[in-house]
Structure formats: C-alpha cells, structure tokens
Coordinates of C-alpha atoms (C1' of nucleotides) in Angstrom, one line a residue:
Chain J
X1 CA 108.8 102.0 111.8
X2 CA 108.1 99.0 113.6
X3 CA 106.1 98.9 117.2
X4 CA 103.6 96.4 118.0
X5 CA 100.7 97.3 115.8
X6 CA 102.7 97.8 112.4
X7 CA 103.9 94.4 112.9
X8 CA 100.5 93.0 113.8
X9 CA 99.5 95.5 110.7
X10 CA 102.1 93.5 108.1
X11 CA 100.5 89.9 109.7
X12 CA 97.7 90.6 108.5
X13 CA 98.2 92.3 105.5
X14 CA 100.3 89.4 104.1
X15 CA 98.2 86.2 105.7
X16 CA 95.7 86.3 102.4
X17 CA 98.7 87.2 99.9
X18 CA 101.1 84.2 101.2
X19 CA 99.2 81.6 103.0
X20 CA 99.7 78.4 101.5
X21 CA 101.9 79.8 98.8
X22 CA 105.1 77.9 98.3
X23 CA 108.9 79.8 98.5
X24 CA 111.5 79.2 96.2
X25 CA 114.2 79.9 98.3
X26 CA 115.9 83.1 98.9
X27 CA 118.2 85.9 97.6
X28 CA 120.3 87.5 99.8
X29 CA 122.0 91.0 98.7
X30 CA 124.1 91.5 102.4
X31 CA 123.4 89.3 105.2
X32 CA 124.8 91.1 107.6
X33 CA 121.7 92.0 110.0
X34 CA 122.1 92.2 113.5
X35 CA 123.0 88.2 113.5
X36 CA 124.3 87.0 110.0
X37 CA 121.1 85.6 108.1
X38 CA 121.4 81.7 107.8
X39 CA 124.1 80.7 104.7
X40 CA 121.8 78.0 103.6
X41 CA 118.7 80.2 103.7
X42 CA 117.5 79.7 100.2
X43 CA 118.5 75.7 100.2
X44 CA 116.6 75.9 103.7
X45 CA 113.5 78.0 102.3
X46 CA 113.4 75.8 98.6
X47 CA 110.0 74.3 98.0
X48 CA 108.9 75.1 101.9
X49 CA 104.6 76.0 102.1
X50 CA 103.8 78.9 104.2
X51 CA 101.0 77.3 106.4
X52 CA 100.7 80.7 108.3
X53 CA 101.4 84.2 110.0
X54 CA 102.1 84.5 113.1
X55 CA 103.3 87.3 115.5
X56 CA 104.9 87.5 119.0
X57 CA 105.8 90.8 120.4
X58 CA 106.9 92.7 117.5
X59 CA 108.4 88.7 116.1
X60 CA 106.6 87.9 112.5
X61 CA 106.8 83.8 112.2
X62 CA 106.4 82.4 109.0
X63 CA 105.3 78.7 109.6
X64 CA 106.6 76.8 107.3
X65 CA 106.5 72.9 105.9
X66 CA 108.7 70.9 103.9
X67 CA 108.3 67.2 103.9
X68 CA 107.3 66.3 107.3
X69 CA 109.6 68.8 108.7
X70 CA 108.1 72.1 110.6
X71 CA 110.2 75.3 110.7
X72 CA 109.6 79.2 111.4
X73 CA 111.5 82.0 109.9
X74 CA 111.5 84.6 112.7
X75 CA 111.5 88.1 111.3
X76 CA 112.6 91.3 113.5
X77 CA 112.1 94.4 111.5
X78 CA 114.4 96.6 114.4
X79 CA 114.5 100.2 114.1
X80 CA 114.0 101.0 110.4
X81 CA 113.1 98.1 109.0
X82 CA 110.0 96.6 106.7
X83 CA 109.0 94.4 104.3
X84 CA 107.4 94.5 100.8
X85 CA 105.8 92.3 98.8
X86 CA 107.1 93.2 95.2
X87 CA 107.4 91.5 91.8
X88 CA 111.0 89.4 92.2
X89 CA 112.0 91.4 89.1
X90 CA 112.0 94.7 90.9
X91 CA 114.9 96.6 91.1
X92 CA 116.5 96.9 94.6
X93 CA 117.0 99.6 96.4
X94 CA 119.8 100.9 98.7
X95 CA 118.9 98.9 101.6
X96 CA 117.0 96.2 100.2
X97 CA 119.1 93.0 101.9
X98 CA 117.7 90.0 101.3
X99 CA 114.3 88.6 99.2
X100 CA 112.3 85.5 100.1
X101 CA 111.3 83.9 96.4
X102 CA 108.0 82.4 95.9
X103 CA 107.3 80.2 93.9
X104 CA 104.8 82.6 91.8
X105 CA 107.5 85.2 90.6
X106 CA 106.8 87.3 93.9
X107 CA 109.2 88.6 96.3
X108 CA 108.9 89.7 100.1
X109 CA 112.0 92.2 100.4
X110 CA 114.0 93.0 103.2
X111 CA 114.1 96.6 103.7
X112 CA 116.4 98.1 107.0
X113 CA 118.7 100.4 106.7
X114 CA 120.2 100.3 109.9
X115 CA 120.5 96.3 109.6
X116 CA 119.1 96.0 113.6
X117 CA 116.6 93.4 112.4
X118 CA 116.8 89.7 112.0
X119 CA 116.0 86.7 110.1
X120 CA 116.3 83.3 112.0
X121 CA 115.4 80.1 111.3
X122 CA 114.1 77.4 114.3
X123 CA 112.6 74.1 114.3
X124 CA 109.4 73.8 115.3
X125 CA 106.9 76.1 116.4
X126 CA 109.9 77.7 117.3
X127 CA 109.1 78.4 121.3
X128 CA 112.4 76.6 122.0
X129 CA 114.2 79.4 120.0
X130 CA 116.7 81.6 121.8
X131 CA 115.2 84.9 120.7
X132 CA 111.1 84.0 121.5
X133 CA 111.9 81.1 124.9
X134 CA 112.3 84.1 126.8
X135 CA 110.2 86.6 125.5
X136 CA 107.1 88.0 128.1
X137 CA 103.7 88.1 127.7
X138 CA 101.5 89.2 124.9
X139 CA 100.0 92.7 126.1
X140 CA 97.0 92.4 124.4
X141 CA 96.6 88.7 125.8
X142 CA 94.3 88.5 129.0
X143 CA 96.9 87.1 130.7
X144 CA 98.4 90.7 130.8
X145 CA 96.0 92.6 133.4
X146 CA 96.2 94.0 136.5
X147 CA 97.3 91.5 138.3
X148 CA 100.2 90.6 136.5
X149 CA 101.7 94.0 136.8
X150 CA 101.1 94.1 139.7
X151 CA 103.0 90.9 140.6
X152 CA 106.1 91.6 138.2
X153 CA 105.9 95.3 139.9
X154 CA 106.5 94.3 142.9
X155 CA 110.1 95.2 144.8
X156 CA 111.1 96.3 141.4
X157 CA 112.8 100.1 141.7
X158 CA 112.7 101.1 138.2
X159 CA 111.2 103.6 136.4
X160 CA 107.6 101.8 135.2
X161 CA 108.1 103.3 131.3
X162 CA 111.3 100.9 131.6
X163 CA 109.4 97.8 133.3
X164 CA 106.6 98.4 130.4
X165 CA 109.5 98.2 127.9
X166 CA 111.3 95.4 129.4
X167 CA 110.5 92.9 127.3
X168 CA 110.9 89.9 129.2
X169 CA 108.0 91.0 131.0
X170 CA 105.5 91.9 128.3
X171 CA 106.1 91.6 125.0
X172 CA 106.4 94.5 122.1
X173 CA 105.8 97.8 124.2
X174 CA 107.8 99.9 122.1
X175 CA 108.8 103.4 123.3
X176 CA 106.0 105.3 121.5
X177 CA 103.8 102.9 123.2
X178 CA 105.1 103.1 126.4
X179 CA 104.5 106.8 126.4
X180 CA 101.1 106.9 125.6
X181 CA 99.7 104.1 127.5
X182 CA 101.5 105.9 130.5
X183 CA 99.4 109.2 129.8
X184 CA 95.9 107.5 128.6
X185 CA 96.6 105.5 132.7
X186 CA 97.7 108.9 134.1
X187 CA 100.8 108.0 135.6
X188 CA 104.3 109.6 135.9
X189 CA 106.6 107.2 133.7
X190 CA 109.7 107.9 136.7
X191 CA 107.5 106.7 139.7
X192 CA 109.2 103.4 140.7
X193 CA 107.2 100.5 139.7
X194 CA 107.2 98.9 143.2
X195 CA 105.0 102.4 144.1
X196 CA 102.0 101.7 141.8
X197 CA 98.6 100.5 143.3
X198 CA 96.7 97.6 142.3
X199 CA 94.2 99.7 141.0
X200 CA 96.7 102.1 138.6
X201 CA 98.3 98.7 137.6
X202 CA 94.7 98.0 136.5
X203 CA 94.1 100.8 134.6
X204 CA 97.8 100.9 132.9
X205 CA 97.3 97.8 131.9
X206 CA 94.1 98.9 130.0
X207 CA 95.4 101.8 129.2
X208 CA 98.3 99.5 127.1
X209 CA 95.3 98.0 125.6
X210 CA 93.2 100.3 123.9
X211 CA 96.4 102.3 122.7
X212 CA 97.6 99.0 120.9
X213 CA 94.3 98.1 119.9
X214 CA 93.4 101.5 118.4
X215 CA 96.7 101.6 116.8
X216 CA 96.0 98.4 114.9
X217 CA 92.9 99.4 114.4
X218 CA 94.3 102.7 112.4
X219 CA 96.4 99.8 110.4
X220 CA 94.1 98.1 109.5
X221 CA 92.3 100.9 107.4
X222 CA 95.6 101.0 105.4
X223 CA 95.4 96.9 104.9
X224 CA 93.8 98.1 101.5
X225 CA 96.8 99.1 99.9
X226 CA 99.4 98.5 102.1
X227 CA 101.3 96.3 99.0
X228 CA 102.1 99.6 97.3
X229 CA 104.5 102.4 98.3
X230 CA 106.7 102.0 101.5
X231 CA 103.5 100.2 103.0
X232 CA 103.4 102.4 106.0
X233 CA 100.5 101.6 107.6
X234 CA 97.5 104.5 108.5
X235 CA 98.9 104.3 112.2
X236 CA 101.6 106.5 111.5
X237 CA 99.6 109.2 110.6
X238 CA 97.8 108.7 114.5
X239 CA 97.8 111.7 116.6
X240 CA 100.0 110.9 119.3
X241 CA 98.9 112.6 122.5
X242 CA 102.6 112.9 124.2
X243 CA 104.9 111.5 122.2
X244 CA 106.8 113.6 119.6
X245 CA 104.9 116.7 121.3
X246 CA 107.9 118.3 123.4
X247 CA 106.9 122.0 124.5
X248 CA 103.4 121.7 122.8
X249 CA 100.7 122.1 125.0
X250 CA 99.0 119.2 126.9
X251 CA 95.6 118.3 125.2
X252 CA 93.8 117.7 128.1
X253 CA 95.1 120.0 130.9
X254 CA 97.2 122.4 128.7
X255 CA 100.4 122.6 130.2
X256 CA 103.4 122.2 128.2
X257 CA 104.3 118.6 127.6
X258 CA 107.6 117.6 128.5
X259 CA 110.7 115.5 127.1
X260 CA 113.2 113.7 129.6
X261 CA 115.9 110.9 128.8
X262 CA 115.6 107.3 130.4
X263 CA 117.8 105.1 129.5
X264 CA 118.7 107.0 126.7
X265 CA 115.4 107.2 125.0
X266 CA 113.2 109.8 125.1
X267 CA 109.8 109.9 127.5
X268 CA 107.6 112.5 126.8
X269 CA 104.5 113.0 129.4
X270 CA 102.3 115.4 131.1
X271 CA 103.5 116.9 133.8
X272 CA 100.2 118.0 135.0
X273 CA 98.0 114.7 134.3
X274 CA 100.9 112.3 134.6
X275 CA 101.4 111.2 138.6
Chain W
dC1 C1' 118.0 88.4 140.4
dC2 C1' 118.3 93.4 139.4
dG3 C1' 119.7 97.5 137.0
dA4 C1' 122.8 100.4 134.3
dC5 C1' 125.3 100.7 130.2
dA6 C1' 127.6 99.7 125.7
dA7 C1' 126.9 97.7 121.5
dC8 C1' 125.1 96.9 116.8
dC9 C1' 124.2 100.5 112.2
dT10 C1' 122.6 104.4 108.9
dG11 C1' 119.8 108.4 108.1
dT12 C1' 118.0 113.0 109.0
dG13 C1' 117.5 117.5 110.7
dA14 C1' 119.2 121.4 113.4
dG15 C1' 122.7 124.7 114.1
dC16 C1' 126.8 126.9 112.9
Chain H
dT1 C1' 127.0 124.2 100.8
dG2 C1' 129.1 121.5 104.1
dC3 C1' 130.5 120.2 108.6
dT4 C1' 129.2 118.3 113.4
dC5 C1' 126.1 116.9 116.7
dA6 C1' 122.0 114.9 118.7
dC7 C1' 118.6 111.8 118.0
dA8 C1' 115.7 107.9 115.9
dG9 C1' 110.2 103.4 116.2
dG10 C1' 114.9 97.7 119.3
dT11 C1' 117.1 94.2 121.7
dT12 C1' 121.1 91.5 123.5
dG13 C1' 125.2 90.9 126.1
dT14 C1' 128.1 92.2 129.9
dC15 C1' 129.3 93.9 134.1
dG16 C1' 128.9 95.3 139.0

DNA sequence: CCGACAACCTGTGAGC
DNA sequence: TGCTCACAGGTTGTCG
C-alpha cells in the first residue's frame, strides 16, 4: 500500500492526533521486520514527547524528546504495510507486530504482513542515519527539476523508469509512480536515460509532480476518517492511466496499453503516446 | 562508479 | 476443493 503520497497521507493524518502526545513505550508481538526492531524499544520510547511528523521519501520520522536528548523513530511501511491508530486494548490481528503505547491509552499498530518494513531508532534529526544519509532528493522539492535530471541522466544507460526509481537519486518514486509520471511526460520508460533532452527532463520532472501532488491531494479527501477501517487513503481508489491497465485501451490515443518486465517489476505504458 | 541480480516475506488470484 | 505458479505498492547488499 505504501508509495509516496499514502505516506505523506498517514503524516498528516496523524500530526494533529500525536503531536505533543507522550509514548509509553512499546509492545512488540514479533520483531522480526526486515532489520530486528530495537530490543530496548519500549525502555527507549518510555516517557519520550512526539514534537512532530516528518517524512522523507516514503521514511515517516517521529521526532521525539526525552530529557534533553533528541531521537527519531524511522518508520518504513515496505510492501504491505500500515499503521493504525487504535485503542491499546484492541485485539490484534494476524500481522499486527508491534504497538507504540501512548501515554493516553492509545496505540499506533504495526500492521505488514510481509515484514519488509522497518522500525529504527537514530539520534538526532537522524540525517546521520544509515537508511536516510544516503537517500536522494525529495521529488516534490524544487531542487528536483529539470536540471537535476538532467545532470544525474547524463552517461547513465539505464532504462529512465529505473533511474526515476533509483532512490538514491530522488526519493520515494514508487513503481506505480514511475509509470504514470512516465505517460503524463510522454516518454518510453526503456529509452536510456542518457538519451533524454533537457526539455523532456523538464517536463518528466513535472510530470512526477502533479502525479504526486494529485495523488496526495486524493489522500487528503480521505484525512477525514482515515483512523477507522484499514485507513486506506482515497488515493487508491485513483484512476490510474497505465498502470494496472494491461491490454485495456489507451485513454488518450486508444491503442492497447502494454505490460513489460524491468527489473522484475512490471512497467506498463503507451506504446503509441509513450516515446 | 555503474548496473544486474538475489534476497528478505506472505497473500492472492488464475489456471488446471 | 486443492494444488502450483506468477505476481504484488520496496530497498539493501553483493558481485562482476
């Protein structure tokens, strides 16, 4: 469930229902994510204020202070994760790992089933941390425009859907994403990334924009209730122009949309609008 | 530095 | 109904 906007969804869902609340610690069910969660989570959590939400890529940071001490808890919800915030009392379900206890009576619960998410703790701000030092750009920064693709393009030879992914260069372009951006900018998500003009880097680069920014946008009408149920925010029910759409017909020029592999993952695109 | 690939897990739907 | 297979929204680590 998680790209970009649901994350960016959850952050701001959540930053009126926990900022400045105060954790209790932590309850964890199975710790076995894809790094083990932290064996002194809930001593490390006890009596820590949530001063804010934060997100990078598809990263939530939970700023926390104890003391005089600053720390983040880092939160990856990988391929099937998400997070709920639910009376502590609530029964678990299946694949409910871990809960983080406020002080209150209220619980946010770990939900991911296929355990590729995380939960880290750093010092700090946390920029020194292993999993965010590296991390690229924030796409819907202005630092990421034009000409930055078109720099970090340059003498690369693969496919741009996998440069657009590659997140070391920009941060939380998920495979849905990367997909639609790549029709909204009308380019072929093969063509080598070296062979892209300044001015298609331009308009990619929008392109990534407005389809994250709509997406959120789509969230965002969902903030409402978003507490209740799985929490899935109203992005999911977008239309997606490409993606999902094998052998359906192209909205704009009609042909039939296709579905190839890169990398494993599945690119759908245009053949007839994508270049 | 670059790019390809395996790895980590479970669930679901299609086809037989 | 039950089996097997392909595939799924992500990212790191390793290797050539």
């Amino acid at each position: 469930m998680p790209e970009l906007p649901e994350v960016e969804t959850l952050r701001r869902g959540l930053l009126p229902r926990l900022t400045g609340e105060v954790l209790a610690g932590a309850r964890v069910r199975d710790g076995r994510l894809r790094w083990p969660v932290p064996a002194d989570l809930d001593r490390a959590l006890a009596g820590a204020r949530i001063e804010g939400l934060a997100r990078r890529g598809k990263y939530l940071l939970l700023h926390l202070t104890r003391a005089d001490s600053k720390r983040v808890l880092i939160v990856h919800l990988g391929m099937s994760g998400s997070l709920l915030l639910v009376d502590a009392a609530t029964m678990p379900t299946a694949h409910d790992h871990l809960d983080l206890l406020l002080a209150d009576g209220r619980a946010l619960r770990l939900r991911d089933p296929r355990r590729f998410g995380c939960v880290c703790l750093a010092d700090g701000d946390g920029r020194a941390h292993p999993l965010l030092a590296r991390l690229g750009i924030e796409p819907l920064s202005p630092a990421f425009d034009g000409a930055y693709l078109h720099r970090v393009s340059r003498r690369r030879l693969r496919p741009i859907k996998l440069l657009l992914m590659d997140g070391h260069v920009v941060a939380g372009i998920g495979n849905i994403y990367a997909c639609e951006a790549l029709f909204a900018a009308g380019i072929d998500p093969r063509l080598p990334a070296e062979r892209l003009s300044r001015r298609r880097c331009e308009r990619l680069a929008e392109a990534v924009k407005t389809t994250l920014a709509r997406a959120i946008d789509a969230g965002g009408s969902s903030l409402r209730d978003f507490v209740a149920a799985d929490g899935r925010p109203g992005y999911f029910q977008m239309e997606h122009a490409v993606y999902g759409r094998a052998g359906e017909a192209c909205r704009r020029c009609g042909r039939r949309l296709l579905r190839i592999a890169q990398q494993g993952r599945g690119t759908f695109f245009c053949p007839g609008c994508q270049r």
